[in-house]
Coordinates of C-alpha atoms in Angstrom, one line a residue:
X26 CA -4.9 -17.9 15.0
X27 CA -4.6 -20.5 12.5
X28 CA -4.2 -19.7 8.8
X29 CA -7.7 -19.6 7.3
X30 CA -9.6 -19.0 10.4
X31 CA -12.0 -16.1 10.8
X32 CA -11.0 -13.4 13.4
X33 CA -12.6 -10.6 15.2
X34 CA -12.2 -7.0 13.6
X35 CA -10.2 -5.2 16.3
X36 CA -12.5 -1.9 15.8
X37 CA -15.8 -3.0 15.9
X38 CA -15.6 -6.7 16.9
X39 CA -17.5 -7.8 13.8
X40 CA -16.3 -11.3 12.2
X41 CA -13.9 -11.0 8.9
X42 CA -12.9 -13.7 6.6
X43 CA -9.7 -15.8 6.5
X44 CA -6.7 -13.9 5.2
X45 CA -5.4 -14.8 1.8
X46 CA -3.3 -17.8 1.9
X47 CA -0.8 -18.7 1.5
X48 CA 1.2 -15.8 3.0
X49 CA 4.9 -14.9 2.3
X50 CA 7.2 -15.2 5.2
X51 CA 7.6 -11.5 5.3
X52 CA 4.5 -9.1 4.6
X53 CA 5.1 -5.4 5.0
X54 CA 2.3 -3.3 6.6
X55 CA 2.0 0.2 5.3
X56 CA 0.1 2.7 7.3
X57 CA -1.4 5.8 5.4
X58 CA -3.5 8.8 6.7
X59 CA -6.3 7.6 4.1
X60 CA -5.9 4.1 3.3
X61 CA -9.2 4.3 1.1
X62 CA -7.6 6.4 -1.3
X63 CA -4.0 4.9 -0.9
X64 CA -5.7 1.6 -1.9
X65 CA -7.3 3.3 -5.0
X66 CA -3.8 5.0 -6.1
X67 CA -1.8 1.6 -5.4
X68 CA -4.1 -0.1 -7.8
X69 CA -4.4 2.9 -10.3
X70 CA -1.3 4.4 -10.5
X71 CA 1.3 1.6 -9.6
X72 CA -0.6 -1.6 -10.9
X73 CA -0.9 -3.5 -7.7
X74 CA -3.8 -6.0 -7.6
X75 CA -6.3 -5.7 -5.1
X76 CA -6.6 -9.1 -3.2
X77 CA -8.6 -7.9 -0.2
X78 CA -10.1 -5.0 1.6
X79 CA -11.9 -4.5 4.8
X80 CA -14.3 -1.5 4.9
X81 CA -16.7 -0.1 7.0
X82 CA -20.4 0.9 6.1
X83 CA -19.1 3.9 4.8
X84 CA -16.8 2.1 2.3
X85 CA -13.6 3.3 4.4
X86 CA -10.8 1.0 4.2
X87 CA -9.7 -0.5 7.6
X88 CA -7.3 -3.0 6.1
X89 CA -6.2 -4.2 2.5
X90 CA -4.2 -6.6 1.1
X91 CA -2.4 -5.9 -2.6
X92 CA -0.3 -7.9 -4.7
X93 CA 2.5 -7.5 -7.3
X94 CA 3.6 -10.6 -8.6
X95 CA 4.4 -13.1 -5.9
X96 CA 4.6 -10.2 -3.4
X97 CA 2.0 -9.3 -0.8
X98 CA 1.6 -5.8 0.8
X99 CA -0.7 -5.1 3.6
X100 CA -2.1 -1.3 4.0
X101 CA -4.5 0.4 6.4
X102 CA -5.0 3.8 8.4
X103 CA -2.7 4.4 11.5
X104 CA -4.6 3.2 14.5
X105 CA -4.0 4.6 17.7
X106 CA -4.7 1.4 19.9
X107 CA -1.7 -0.3 17.8
X108 CA 0.6 2.3 18.1
X109 CA 0.6 3.2 14.4
X110 CA -0.1 6.3 12.0
X111 CA 0.8 7.2 8.5
X112 CA 2.9 9.8 7.7
X113 CA 1.6 13.2 7.9
X114 CA 4.5 15.1 6.1
X115 CA 4.1 14.4 2.3
X116 CA 7.7 15.4 1.7
X117 CA 8.9 11.9 3.7
X118 CA 8.1 8.5 3.9
X119 CA 8.8 5.7 6.6
X120 CA 9.6 2.9 3.8
X121 CA 10.9 2.3 0.3
X122 CA 9.5 -0.6 -1.5
X123 CA 11.3 -2.2 -4.5
X124 CA 8.9 -3.8 -6.8
X125 CA 9.9 -5.5 -9.9
X126 CA 8.2 -4.6 -13.4
X127 CA 8.3 -6.0 -16.6
X128 CA 8.8 -2.3 -18.4
X129 CA 10.4 0.5 -16.1
X130 CA 9.8 3.4 -18.3
X131 CA 5.9 2.3 -19.0
X132 CA 5.8 1.9 -14.9
X133 CA 6.9 5.4 -14.7
X134 CA 5.1 6.9 -17.4
X135 CA 1.5 5.2 -15.6
X136 CA 2.7 6.7 -12.4
X137 CA 3.1 10.2 -13.6
X138 CA 0.0 10.3 -15.6
X139 CA -2.0 9.5 -12.4
X140 CA -0.2 12.3 -10.6
X141 CA 2.7 10.7 -8.8
X142 CA 5.4 13.0 -8.0
X143 CA 8.8 11.9 -9.4
X144 CA 11.7 12.5 -7.0
X145 CA 14.2 10.7 -9.2
X146 CA 13.6 9.5 -12.9
X147 CA 13.9 5.6 -14.2
X148 CA 18.1 5.1 -13.9
X149 CA 19.9 2.0 -14.5
X150 CA 22.1 0.8 -11.7
X151 CA 25.3 -0.8 -11.0
X152 CA 24.7 -4.6 -11.0
X153 CA 21.9 -4.5 -13.3
X154 CA 18.1 -3.2 -13.0
X155 CA 16.9 0.0 -12.3
X156 CA 14.6 2.1 -10.3
X157 CA 12.7 5.3 -10.1
X158 CA 11.6 7.2 -6.9
X159 CA 8.3 8.8 -6.7
X160 CA 5.5 9.8 -4.1
X161 CA 1.7 9.0 -4.7
X162 CA -0.5 12.0 -5.5
X163 CA -1.1 14.4 -3.0
X164 CA -3.3 13.4 -0.1
X165 CA -2.2 9.9 -0.3
X166 CA 0.7 10.3 2.2
X167 CA 3.1 7.7 3.5
X168 CA 3.8 5.7 0.4

């Protein structure tokens, strides 16, 4: 498929529009048990911008793209035919994502206010910068 071409949605055969272009050379794809809730939380609690979401007639998210600055992340539910699934144990995640933010403390406060569980508070690191580790609110497992 060439960039900008429409493609067939694998679950029901309907056509979907072109992917957001240009794409970065690497785009992580994160799988969630509930991609609809995960999209809402990524936008509301963590400040990602929704680029595109493919939803079924009930509003369930089957694929979405979110941005943070120049970075792009794709999300969706696990799909057996693709051999993918979301994490079912909320104590574990299959990845960590590093996102540059202008104000780490404000980002941390926003995530906590929206129900994220903090695993480590904001802290400076050797070599500059800092981070904090958190999980999305209960139910949006896999992030």
